[in-house]
Amino acid sequence: MQDLALALALAAYNVGSLIPEAGQLHLPYVAFTLAALQAVLLIWRRRWPVATFLAVGIPRSLYDQLGIGFAPLPLASAIAYYTVMERCSTRVRWVISAVLLAGIIRSQLLPGHTEPYDFFVVVLQFAAAGIAGILSRTRRAYLQEVEARASQAEVERDRQVALAAAQERTRIARELHDVVAHHVSLMAVQSEAAAALLPGRPAEAARSVEIIGQTAREALTELRRLLGVLRGPADLAGRQASTAPSPSVSELQDVLMQVRRTGIAVELQVVGSPSKLAPGIDLTAYRIVQEALTNTIRHSGAGEAAVTVSYEPGYVTVSVTDTGHGPVAAAAGRPPKSAVAGPRDAPNGSRERPAGPAGFGLAGIAERVASCGGSLCVGPGLAGGFAVTARLPSP
């Protein structure tokens, strides 16, 4: 529609500029027709720029060759040349420019072009049109590049958001696994102990049931704390979120007390001068000890375990060792053969249980250590059993 309006307006201008000179024109009706025709062809200038440039030049050349006389400015040819310079490739632009120069020289050699400055005026007109086309082409290319960069930045932002969401889901999954696996393992041990003690020792069975209840309440408290952080304002509906500070290495005695209730003797040793750890490192060290002890309860069949927290400049090292049946079974997350043979009497009067199926405990520990830039060593301990040792940076 814009090109149609331009073509009609230019055709009207060309015809109007010839009307005052109509009496002096040779073949006036042909002059009006050719002047209008070269302008009307601009309707297709953006769809077929080269063809339109050549088509516009034909009526203009006929006008000059017929010697009609007064001729309007070659605005149609200049606009067509502008379109070629804006929309065509470099090779096509060079070819069209050469054709245009040849056409200008040829037209200046025809009768009626006696003034020496005519050539320079026409060249100046087409040079201005060509430069305007190149500038428009450069601006359009710049805008396209900016739009492409903006689109790429938006795609990259969406990718980063998706990656961050995936990392957050993984972190939440690790937290839930550590909380649930630890407390549920403790409850499973105590429930089996209670079943083994009944009906002969009801007092001890009642104590095991009491420990189950206490452990369940502790698990619910930790889950409420974790879910309270995840809930948004819309989910709270005016209620206060149930949150609490993240667990810390300084609170390991609570974990050790829970493990001792299962019949495993576990001791804590602190080496070096305790220092304040970064929140992420502190939580990671706590969860590593918790998960390692959970694996000891579920898989190793150990009677003793030891936890060591060692502080040194720039690092904190946590180590959990036990006296389990075999490091290979524990490392693989599988119970040793003696454990899967069936329940049997344990030294504390309860009955040993088959360990559960393979889980994600060691994998979760490895993910936590890697996220902090630390190093992890798992395998047989120096004195037998199984050992988990993690060295974490402590800036």
PDB file of N, CA and C in Angstrom, residues 182-282:
ATOM      1  N   HIS A 182      17.061 -40.670  57.202  1.00  0.00           N
ATOM      2  CA  HIS A 182      17.675 -40.800  58.515  1.00  0.00           C
ATOM      3  C   HIS A 182      16.642 -41.164  59.579  1.00  0.00           C
ATOM      4  N   HIS A 183      15.580 -40.397  59.648  1.00  0.00           N
ATOM      5  CA  HIS A 183      14.603 -40.628  60.718  1.00  0.00           C
ATOM      6  C   HIS A 183      13.811 -41.914  60.489  1.00  0.00           C
ATOM      7  N   VAL A 184      13.472 -42.195  59.232  1.00  0.00           N
ATOM      8  CA  VAL A 184      12.728 -43.427  58.974  1.00  0.00           C
ATOM      9  C   VAL A 184      13.596 -44.644  59.274  1.00  0.00           C
ATOM     10  N   SER A 185      14.886 -44.577  58.983  1.00  0.00           N
ATOM     11  CA  SER A 185      15.779 -45.686  59.322  1.00  0.00           C
ATOM     12  C   SER A 185      15.808 -45.928  60.828  1.00  0.00           C
ATOM     13  N   LEU A 186      15.870 -44.819  61.587  1.00  0.00           N
ATOM     14  CA  LEU A 186      15.860 -44.968  63.048  1.00  0.00           C
ATOM     15  C   LEU A 186      14.552 -45.593  63.528  1.00  0.00           C
ATOM     16  N   MET A 187      13.432 -45.152  62.957  1.00  0.00           N
ATOM     17  CA  MET A 187      12.150 -45.707  63.374  1.00  0.00           C
ATOM     18  C   MET A 187      12.039 -47.182  62.994  1.00  0.00           C
ATOM     19  N   ALA A 188      12.585 -47.548  61.818  1.00  0.00           N
ATOM     20  CA  ALA A 188      12.544 -48.947  61.410  1.00  0.00           C
ATOM     21  C   ALA A 188      13.331 -49.820  62.380  1.00  0.00           C
ATOM     22  N   VAL A 189      14.504 -49.349  62.814  1.00  0.00           N
ATOM     23  CA  VAL A 189      15.313 -50.116  63.774  1.00  0.00           C
ATOM     24  C   VAL A 189      14.567 -50.304  65.084  1.00  0.00           C
ATOM     25  N   GLN A 190      13.987 -49.206  65.585  1.00  0.00           N
ATOM     26  CA  GLN A 190      13.300 -49.291  66.875  1.00  0.00           C
ATOM     27  C   GLN A 190      12.032 -50.128  66.784  1.00  0.00           C
ATOM     28  N   SER A 191      11.317 -50.062  65.645  1.00  0.00           N
ATOM     29  CA  SER A 191      10.101 -50.872  65.527  1.00  0.00           C
ATOM     30  C   SER A 191      10.441 -52.355  65.509  1.00  0.00           C
ATOM     31  N   GLU A 192      11.524 -52.732  64.837  1.00  0.00           N
ATOM     32  CA  GLU A 192      11.927 -54.134  64.820  1.00  0.00           C
ATOM     33  C   GLU A 192      12.418 -54.578  66.193  1.00  0.00           C
ATOM     34  N   ALA A 193      13.081 -53.650  66.896  1.00  0.00           N
ATOM     35  CA  ALA A 193      13.514 -53.972  68.253  1.00  0.00           C
ATOM     36  C   ALA A 193      12.312 -54.204  69.166  1.00  0.00           C
ATOM     37  N   ALA A 194      11.287 -53.316  69.030  1.00  0.00           N
ATOM     38  CA  ALA A 194      10.085 -53.474  69.847  1.00  0.00           C
ATOM     39  C   ALA A 194       9.386 -54.802  69.546  1.00  0.00           C
ATOM     40  N   ALA A 195       9.334 -55.159  68.266  1.00  0.00           N
ATOM     41  CA  ALA A 195       8.697 -56.427  67.906  1.00  0.00           C
ATOM     42  C   ALA A 195       9.464 -57.619  68.483  1.00  0.00           C
ATOM     43  N   ALA A 196      10.796 -57.513  68.538  1.00  0.00           N
ATOM     44  CA  ALA A 196      11.594 -58.612  69.073  1.00  0.00           C
ATOM     45  C   ALA A 196      11.485 -58.711  70.588  1.00  0.00           C
ATOM     46  N   LEU A 197      11.248 -57.568  71.266  1.00  0.00           N
ATOM     47  CA  LEU A 197      11.202 -57.555  72.733  1.00  0.00           C
ATOM     48  C   LEU A 197       9.843 -57.985  73.278  1.00  0.00           C
ATOM     49  N   LEU A 198       8.813 -57.900  72.448  1.00  0.00           N
ATOM     50  CA  LEU A 198       7.488 -58.311  72.918  1.00  0.00           C
ATOM     51  C   LEU A 198       7.316 -59.807  72.707  1.00  0.00           C
ATOM     52  N   PRO A 199       6.596 -60.505  73.583  1.00  0.00           N
ATOM     53  CA  PRO A 199       5.964 -59.988  74.820  1.00  0.00           C
ATOM     54  C   PRO A 199       6.852 -60.150  76.054  1.00  0.00           C
ATOM     55  N   GLY A 200       8.074 -60.651  75.881  1.00  0.00           N
ATOM     56  CA  GLY A 200       8.887 -60.992  77.046  1.00  0.00           C
ATOM     57  C   GLY A 200       9.353 -59.793  77.848  1.00  0.00           C
ATOM     58  N   ARG A 201       9.710 -58.678  77.179  1.00  0.00           N
ATOM     59  CA  ARG A 201      10.238 -57.514  77.892  1.00  0.00           C
ATOM     60  C   ARG A 201       9.431 -56.274  77.498  1.00  0.00           C
ATOM     61  N   PRO A 202       8.263 -56.128  78.058  1.00  0.00           N
ATOM     62  CA  PRO A 202       7.380 -55.020  77.666  1.00  0.00           C
ATOM     63  C   PRO A 202       7.948 -53.652  77.995  1.00  0.00           C
ATOM     64  N   ALA A 203       8.719 -53.528  79.099  1.00  0.00           N
ATOM     65  CA  ALA A 203       9.266 -52.212  79.467  1.00  0.00           C
ATOM     66  C   ALA A 203      10.244 -51.726  78.408  1.00  0.00           C
ATOM     67  N   GLU A 204      11.140 -52.617  77.966  1.00  0.00           N
ATOM     68  CA  GLU A 204      12.102 -52.219  76.940  1.00  0.00           C
ATOM     69  C   GLU A 204      11.406 -51.971  75.602  1.00  0.00           C
ATOM     70  N   ALA A 205      10.373 -52.761  75.319  1.00  0.00           N
ATOM     71  CA  ALA A 205       9.610 -52.529  74.095  1.00  0.00           C
ATOM     72  C   ALA A 205       8.912 -51.173  74.122  1.00  0.00           C
ATOM     73  N   ALA A 206       8.391 -50.809  75.289  1.00  0.00           N
ATOM     74  CA  ALA A 206       7.747 -49.501  75.423  1.00  0.00           C
ATOM     75  C   ALA A 206       8.746 -48.378  75.202  1.00  0.00           C
ATOM     76  N   ARG A 207       9.973 -48.580  75.677  1.00  0.00           N
ATOM     77  CA  ARG A 207      11.016 -47.566  75.465  1.00  0.00           C
ATOM     78  C   ARG A 207      11.300 -47.402  73.960  1.00  0.00           C
ATOM     79  N   SER A 208      11.349 -48.512  73.235  1.00  0.00           N
ATOM     80  CA  SER A 208      11.569 -48.436  71.791  1.00  0.00           C
ATOM     81  C   SER A 208      10.418 -47.704  71.096  1.00  0.00           C
ATOM     82  N   VAL A 209       9.198 -47.988  71.533  1.00  0.00           N
ATOM     83  CA  VAL A 209       8.043 -47.295  70.948  1.00  0.00           C
ATOM     84  C   VAL A 209       8.110 -45.802  71.244  1.00  0.00           C
ATOM     85  N   GLU A 210       8.548 -45.443  72.460  1.00  0.00           N
ATOM     86  CA  GLU A 210       8.694 -44.033  72.820  1.00  0.00           C
ATOM     87  C   GLU A 210       9.737 -43.345  71.920  1.00  0.00           C
ATOM     88  N   ILE A 211      10.822 -44.056  71.657  1.00  0.00           N
ATOM     89  CA  ILE A 211      11.861 -43.500  70.776  1.00  0.00           C
ATOM     90  C   ILE A 211      11.309 -43.317  69.364  1.00  0.00           C
ATOM     91  N   ILE A 212      10.469 -44.265  68.911  1.00  0.00           N
ATOM     92  CA  ILE A 212       9.861 -44.128  67.585  1.00  0.00           C
ATOM     93  C   ILE A 212       9.028 -42.848  67.514  1.00  0.00           C
ATOM     94  N   GLY A 213       8.218 -42.614  68.530  1.00  0.00           N
ATOM     95  CA  GLY A 213       7.395 -41.414  68.547  1.00  0.00           C
ATOM     96  C   GLY A 213       8.220 -40.149  68.552  1.00  0.00           C
ATOM     97  N   GLN A 214       9.280 -40.125  69.376  1.00  0.00           N
ATOM     98  CA  GLN A 214      10.142 -38.952  69.434  1.00  0.00           C
ATOM     99  C   GLN A 214      10.839 -38.705  68.090  1.00  0.00           C
ATOM    100  N   THR A 215      11.313 -39.783  67.470  1.00  0.00           N
ATOM    101  CA  THR A 215      11.978 -39.642  66.172  1.00  0.00           C
ATOM    102  C   THR A 215      11.012 -39.144  65.110  1.00  0.00           C
ATOM    103  N   ALA A 216       9.786 -39.644  65.143  1.00  0.00           N
ATOM    104  CA  ALA A 216       8.779 -39.184  64.180  1.00  0.00           C
ATOM    105  C   ALA A 216       8.504 -37.700  64.353  1.00  0.00           C
ATOM    106  N   ARG A 217       8.422 -37.223  65.609  1.00  0.00           N
ATOM    107  CA  ARG A 217       8.179 -35.799  65.841  1.00  0.00           C
ATOM    108  C   ARG A 217       9.350 -34.959  65.338  1.00  0.00           C
ATOM    109  N   GLU A 218      10.575 -35.453  65.551  1.00  0.00           N
ATOM    110  CA  GLU A 218      11.740 -34.720  65.054  1.00  0.00           C
ATOM    111  C   GLU A 218      11.731 -34.661  63.525  1.00  0.00           C
ATOM    112  N   ALA A 219      11.337 -35.765  62.884  1.00  0.00           N
ATOM    113  CA  ALA A 219      11.259 -35.767  61.419  1.00  0.00           C
ATOM    114  C   ALA A 219      10.212 -34.775  60.928  1.00  0.00           C
ATOM    115  N   LEU A 220       9.071 -34.733  61.594  1.00  0.00           N
ATOM    116  CA  LEU A 220       8.025 -33.787  61.201  1.00  0.00           C
ATOM    117  C   LEU A 220       8.493 -32.346  61.381  1.00  0.00           C
ATOM    118  N   THR A 221       9.239 -32.082  62.458  1.00  0.00           N
ATOM    119  CA  THR A 221       9.748 -30.733  62.681  1.00  0.00           C
ATOM    120  C   THR A 221      10.686 -30.305  61.555  1.00  0.00           C
ATOM    121  N   GLU A 222      11.585 -31.199  61.167  1.00  0.00           N
ATOM    122  CA  GLU A 222      12.510 -30.857  60.088  1.00  0.00           C
ATOM    123  C   GLU A 222      11.781 -30.701  58.762  1.00  0.00           C
ATOM    124  N   LEU A 223      10.792 -31.551  58.518  1.00  0.00           N
ATOM    125  CA  LEU A 223      10.037 -31.420  57.278  1.00  0.00           C
ATOM    126  C   LEU A 223       9.243 -30.117  57.237  1.00  0.00           C
ATOM    127  N   ARG A 224       8.655 -29.738  58.380  1.00  0.00           N
ATOM    128  CA  ARG A 224       7.933 -28.451  58.428  1.00  0.00           C
ATOM    129  C   ARG A 224       8.887 -27.294  58.158  1.00  0.00           C
ATOM    130  N   ARG A 225      10.107 -27.383  58.697  1.00  0.00           N
ATOM    131  CA  ARG A 225      11.078 -26.316  58.473  1.00  0.00           C
ATOM    132  C   ARG A 225      11.424 -26.222  56.982  1.00  0.00           C
ATOM    133  N   LEU A 226      11.665 -27.368  56.365  1.00  0.00           N
ATOM    134  CA  LEU A 226      12.017 -27.371  54.951  1.00  0.00           C
ATOM    135  C   LEU A 226      10.858 -26.912  54.079  1.00  0.00           C
ATOM    136  N   LEU A 227       9.660 -27.404  54.337  1.00  0.00           N
ATOM    137  CA  LEU A 227       8.503 -27.006  53.541  1.00  0.00           C
ATOM    138  C   LEU A 227       8.114 -25.565  53.805  1.00  0.00           C
ATOM    139  N   GLY A 228       8.390 -25.069  55.012  1.00  0.00           N
ATOM    140  CA  GLY A 228       8.113 -23.667  55.305  1.00  0.00           C
ATOM    141  C   GLY A 228       8.943 -22.730  54.455  1.00  0.00           C
ATOM    142  N   VAL A 229      10.163 -23.136  54.136  1.00  0.00           N
ATOM    143  CA  VAL A 229      11.006 -22.331  53.262  1.00  0.00           C
ATOM    144  C   VAL A 229      10.479 -22.358  51.833  1.00  0.00           C
ATOM    145  N   LEU A 230       9.928 -23.510  51.398  1.00  0.00           N
ATOM    146  CA  LEU A 230       9.462 -23.652  50.022  1.00  0.00           C
ATOM    147  C   LEU A 230       8.149 -22.943  49.775  1.00  0.00           C
ATOM    148  N   ARG A 231       7.313 -22.805  50.808  1.00  0.00           N
ATOM    149  CA  ARG A 231       6.007 -22.185  50.608  1.00  0.00           C
ATOM    150  C   ARG A 231       6.170 -20.711  50.262  1.00  0.00           C
ATOM    151  N   GLY A 232       5.334 -20.266  49.320  1.00  0.00           N
ATOM    152  CA  GLY A 232       5.319 -18.852  48.976  1.00  0.00           C
ATOM    153  C   GLY A 232       4.277 -18.122  49.795  1.00  0.00           C
ATOM    154  N   PRO A 233       4.239 -16.768  49.680  1.00  0.00           N
ATOM    155  CA  PRO A 233       3.258 -15.984  50.438  1.00  0.00           C
ATOM    156  C   PRO A 233       1.822 -16.400  50.149  1.00  0.00           C
ATOM    157  N   ALA A 234       1.528 -16.785  48.875  1.00  0.00           N
ATOM    158  CA  ALA A 234       0.152 -17.176  48.545  1.00  0.00           C
ATOM    159  C   ALA A 234      -0.247 -18.465  49.243  1.00  0.00           C
ATOM    160  N   ASP A 235       0.752 -19.345  49.506  1.00  0.00           N
ATOM    161  CA  ASP A 235       0.440 -20.618  50.148  1.00  0.00           C
ATOM    162  C   ASP A 235       0.246 -20.472  51.654  1.00  0.00           C
ATOM    163  N   LEU A 236       0.843 -19.405  52.218  1.00  0.00           N
ATOM    164  CA  LEU A 236       0.778 -19.261  53.667  1.00  0.00           C
ATOM    165  C   LEU A 236      -0.599 -18.805  54.133  1.00  0.00           C
ATOM    166  N   ALA A 237      -1.287 -17.992  53.287  1.00  0.00           N
ATOM    167  CA  ALA A 237      -2.648 -17.523  53.612  1.00  0.00           C
ATOM    168  C   ALA A 237      -2.676 -16.841  54.976  1.00  0.00           C
ATOM    169  N   GLY A 238      -1.696 -15.964  55.201  1.00  0.00           N
ATOM    170  CA  GLY A 238      -1.679 -15.205  56.439  1.00  0.00           C
ATOM    171  C   GLY A 238      -1.076 -15.927  57.612  1.00  0.00           C
ATOM    172  N   ARG A 239      -0.618 -17.180  57.443  1.00  0.00           N
ATOM    173  CA  ARG A 239      -0.031 -17.922  58.549  1.00  0.00           C
ATOM    174  C   ARG A 239       1.475 -17.754  58.553  1.00  0.00           C
ATOM    175  N   GLN A 240       2.064 -17.830  59.714  1.00  0.00           N
ATOM    176  CA  GLN A 240       3.510 -17.723  59.854  1.00  0.00           C
ATOM    177  C   GLN A 240       4.179 -18.990  59.355  1.00  0.00           C
ATOM    178  N   ALA A 241       5.213 -18.833  58.518  1.00  0.00           N
ATOM    179  CA  ALA A 241       5.936 -20.001  58.015  1.00  0.00           C
ATOM    180  C   ALA A 241       6.692 -20.664  59.158  1.00  0.00           C
ATOM    181  N   SER A 242       6.685 -21.981  59.159  1.00  0.00           N
ATOM    182  CA  SER A 242       7.412 -22.746  60.172  1.00  0.00           C
ATOM    183  C   SER A 242       8.836 -22.959  59.676  1.00  0.00           C
ATOM    184  N   THR A 243       9.734 -22.068  60.047  1.00  0.00           N
ATOM    185  CA  THR A 243      11.119 -22.139  59.594  1.00  0.00           C
ATOM    186  C   THR A 243      12.037 -22.126  60.797  1.00  0.00           C
ATOM    187  N   ALA A 244      13.281 -22.515  60.545  1.00  0.00           N
ATOM    188  CA  ALA A 244      14.306 -22.535  61.588  1.00  0.00           C
ATOM    189  C   ALA A 244      15.654 -22.501  60.900  1.00  0.00           C
ATOM    190  N   PRO A 245      16.725 -22.125  61.621  1.00  0.00           N
ATOM    191  CA  PRO A 245      18.041 -22.122  60.995  1.00  0.00           C
ATOM    192  C   PRO A 245      18.412 -23.503  60.490  1.00  0.00           C
ATOM    193  N   SER A 246      19.226 -23.542  59.437  1.00  0.00           N
ATOM    194  CA  SER A 246      19.681 -24.820  58.895  1.00  0.00           C
ATOM    195  C   SER A 246      20.526 -25.546  59.926  1.00  0.00           C
ATOM    196  N   PRO A 247      20.513 -26.890  59.898  1.00  0.00           N
ATOM    197  CA  PRO A 247      21.333 -27.649  60.839  1.00  0.00           C
ATOM    198  C   PRO A 247      22.815 -27.297  60.688  1.00  0.00           C
ATOM    199  N   SER A 248      23.557 -27.457  61.777  1.00  0.00           N
ATOM    200  CA  SER A 248      24.973 -27.086  61.811  1.00  0.00           C
ATOM    201  C   SER A 248      25.793 -28.242  62.372  1.00  0.00           C
ATOM    202  N   VAL A 249      27.090 -28.237  62.051  1.00  0.00           N
ATOM    203  CA  VAL A 249      27.990 -29.252  62.590  1.00  0.00           C
ATOM    204  C   VAL A 249      28.015 -29.218  64.109  1.00  0.00           C
ATOM    205  N   SER A 250      27.776 -28.049  64.675  1.00  0.00           N
ATOM    206  CA  SER A 250      27.770 -27.939  66.137  1.00  0.00           C
ATOM    207  C   SER A 250      26.604 -28.689  66.776  1.00  0.00           C
ATOM    208  N   GLU A 251      25.630 -29.134  65.967  1.00  0.00           N
ATOM    209  CA  GLU A 251      24.466 -29.855  66.489  1.00  0.00           C
ATOM    210  C   GLU A 251      24.555 -31.361  66.229  1.00  0.00           C
ATOM    211  N   LEU A 252      25.760 -31.859  65.975  1.00  0.00           N
ATOM    212  CA  LEU A 252      25.903 -33.281  65.667  1.00  0.00           C
ATOM    213  C   LEU A 252      25.558 -34.185  66.845  1.00  0.00           C
ATOM    214  N   GLN A 253      25.632 -33.677  68.063  1.00  0.00           N
ATOM    215  CA  GLN A 253      25.314 -34.515  69.224  1.00  0.00           C
ATOM    216  C   GLN A 253      23.888 -35.042  69.149  1.00  0.00           C
ATOM    217  N   ASP A 254      22.977 -34.234  68.576  1.00  0.00           N
ATOM    218  CA  ASP A 254      21.597 -34.706  68.445  1.00  0.00           C
ATOM    219  C   ASP A 254      21.524 -35.915  67.516  1.00  0.00           C
ATOM    220  N   VAL A 255      22.289 -35.878  66.405  1.00  0.00           N
ATOM    221  CA  VAL A 255      22.305 -37.004  65.484  1.00  0.00           C
ATOM    222  C   VAL A 255      22.933 -38.222  66.150  1.00  0.00           C
ATOM    223  N   LEU A 256      24.025 -38.009  66.875  1.00  0.00           N
ATOM    224  CA  LEU A 256      24.704 -39.126  67.540  1.00  0.00           C
ATOM    225  C   LEU A 256      23.796 -39.769  68.582  1.00  0.00           C
ATOM    226  N   MET A 257      23.019 -38.966  69.287  1.00  0.00           N
ATOM    227  CA  MET A 257      22.105 -39.504  70.291  1.00  0.00           C
ATOM    228  C   MET A 257      21.047 -40.388  69.628  1.00  0.00           C
ATOM    229  N   GLN A 258      20.559 -39.945  68.473  1.00  0.00           N
ATOM    230  CA  GLN A 258      19.575 -40.772  67.772  1.00  0.00           C
ATOM    231  C   GLN A 258      20.184 -42.103  67.330  1.00  0.00           C
ATOM    232  N   VAL A 259      21.427 -42.076  66.860  1.00  0.00           N
ATOM    233  CA  VAL A 259      22.078 -43.299  66.412  1.00  0.00           C
ATOM    234  C   VAL A 259      22.335 -44.233  67.594  1.00  0.00           C
ATOM    235  N   ARG A 260      22.707 -43.659  68.730  1.00  0.00           N
ATOM    236  CA  ARG A 260      22.981 -44.500  69.909  1.00  0.00           C
ATOM    237  C   ARG A 260      21.735 -45.254  70.348  1.00  0.00           C
ATOM    238  N   ARG A 261      20.556 -44.655  70.087  1.00  0.00           N
ATOM    239  CA  ARG A 261      19.323 -45.325  70.487  1.00  0.00           C
ATOM    240  C   ARG A 261      19.101 -46.615  69.705  1.00  0.00           C
ATOM    241  N   THR A 262      19.727 -46.745  68.552  1.00  0.00           N
ATOM    242  CA  THR A 262      19.590 -47.962  67.769  1.00  0.00           C
ATOM    243  C   THR A 262      20.528 -49.067  68.240  1.00  0.00           C
ATOM    244  N   GLY A 263      21.376 -48.778  69.216  1.00  0.00           N
ATOM    245  CA  GLY A 263      22.300 -49.781  69.721  1.00  0.00           C
ATOM    246  C   GLY A 263      23.700 -49.671  69.164  1.00  0.00           C
ATOM    247  N   ILE A 264      23.984 -48.655  68.349  1.00  0.00           N
ATOM    248  CA  ILE A 264      25.321 -48.446  67.805  1.00  0.00           C
ATOM    249  C   ILE A 264      26.049 -47.437  68.674  1.00  0.00           C
ATOM    250  N   ALA A 265      27.211 -47.827  69.178  1.00  0.00           N
ATOM    251  CA  ALA A 265      28.032 -46.921  69.982  1.00  0.00           C
ATOM    252  C   ALA A 265      28.796 -45.998  69.042  1.00  0.00           C
ATOM    253  N   VAL A 266      28.514 -44.719  69.083  1.00  0.00           N
ATOM    254  CA  VAL A 266      29.153 -43.761  68.196  1.00  0.00           C
ATOM    255  C   VAL A 266      29.755 -42.634  69.025  1.00  0.00           C
ATOM    256  N   GLU A 267      30.970 -42.239  68.686  1.00  0.00           N
ATOM    257  CA  GLU A 267      31.683 -41.190  69.397  1.00  0.00           C
ATOM    258  C   GLU A 267      32.051 -40.077  68.424  1.00  0.00           C
ATOM    259  N   LEU A 268      32.146 -38.863  68.966  1.00  0.00           N
ATOM    260  CA  LEU A 268      32.502 -37.688  68.174  1.00  0.00           C
ATOM    261  C   LEU A 268      33.844 -37.149  68.648  1.00  0.00           C
ATOM    262  N   GLN A 269      34.723 -36.869  67.713  1.00  0.00           N
ATOM    263  CA  GLN A 269      36.030 -36.286  68.021  1.00  0.00           C
ATOM    264  C   GLN A 269      36.215 -35.030  67.167  1.00  0.00           C
ATOM    265  N   VAL A 270      36.559 -33.929  67.811  1.00  0.00           N
ATOM    266  CA  VAL A 270      36.797 -32.660  67.127  1.00  0.00           C
ATOM    267  C   VAL A 270      38.293 -32.373  67.190  1.00  0.00           C
ATOM    268  N   VAL A 271      38.893 -32.191  66.019  1.00  0.00           N
ATOM    269  CA  VAL A 271      40.323 -31.929  65.922  1.00  0.00           C
ATOM    270  C   VAL A 271      40.524 -30.497  65.447  1.00  0.00           C
ATOM    271  N   GLY A 272      41.411 -29.778  66.132  1.00  0.00           N
ATOM    272  CA  GLY A 272      41.646 -28.393  65.760  1.00  0.00           C
ATOM    273  C   GLY A 272      40.702 -27.454  66.466  1.00  0.00           C
ATOM    274  N   SER A 273      40.834 -26.183  66.151  1.00  0.00           N
ATOM    275  CA  SER A 273      40.014 -25.157  66.780  1.00  0.00           C
ATOM    276  C   SER A 273      38.779 -24.906  65.928  1.00  0.00           C
ATOM    277  N   PRO A 274      37.572 -25.205  66.449  1.00  0.00           N
ATOM    278  CA  PRO A 274      36.353 -24.986  65.654  1.00  0.00           C
ATOM    279  C   PRO A 274      36.230 -23.525  65.215  1.00  0.00           C
ATOM    280  N   SER A 275      35.864 -23.336  63.960  1.00  0.00           N
ATOM    281  CA  SER A 275      35.680 -21.992  63.411  1.00  0.00           C
ATOM    282  C   SER A 275      34.311 -21.919  62.742  1.00  0.00           C
ATOM    283  N   LYS A 276      33.870 -20.694  62.532  1.00  0.00           N
ATOM    284  CA  LYS A 276      32.559 -20.496  61.909  1.00  0.00           C
ATOM    285  C   LYS A 276      32.658 -20.845  60.428  1.00  0.00           C
ATOM    286  N   LEU A 277      31.785 -21.716  59.980  1.00  0.00           N
ATOM    287  CA  LEU A 277      31.775 -22.151  58.586  1.00  0.00           C
ATOM    288  C   LEU A 277      30.722 -21.389  57.792  1.00  0.00           C
ATOM    289  N   ALA A 278      30.935 -21.318  56.495  1.00  0.00           N
ATOM    290  CA  ALA A 278      29.911 -20.743  55.616  1.00  0.00           C
ATOM    291  C   ALA A 278      28.637 -21.584  55.720  1.00  0.00           C
ATOM    292  N   PRO A 279      27.456 -20.962  55.612  1.00  0.00           N
ATOM    293  CA  PRO A 279      26.207 -21.726  55.794  1.00  0.00           C
ATOM    294  C   PRO A 279      26.116 -22.958  54.906  1.00  0.00           C
ATOM    295  N   GLY A 280      26.506 -22.839  53.616  1.00  0.00           N
ATOM    296  CA  GLY A 280      26.424 -23.993  52.727  1.00  0.00           C
ATOM    297  C   GLY A 280      27.369 -25.108  53.125  1.00  0.00           C
ATOM    298  N   ILE A 281      28.587 -24.741  53.531  1.00  0.00           N
ATOM    299  CA  ILE A 281      29.571 -25.740  53.960  1.00  0.00           C
ATOM    300  C   ILE A 281      29.121 -26.393  55.268  1.00  0.00           C
ATOM    301  N   ASP A 282      28.590 -25.580  56.169  1.00  0.00           N
ATOM    302  CA  ASP A 282      28.138 -26.089  57.460  1.00  0.00           C
ATOM    303  C   ASP A 282      27.020 -27.117  57.281  1.00  0.00           C
TER     304      ASP A 282
END
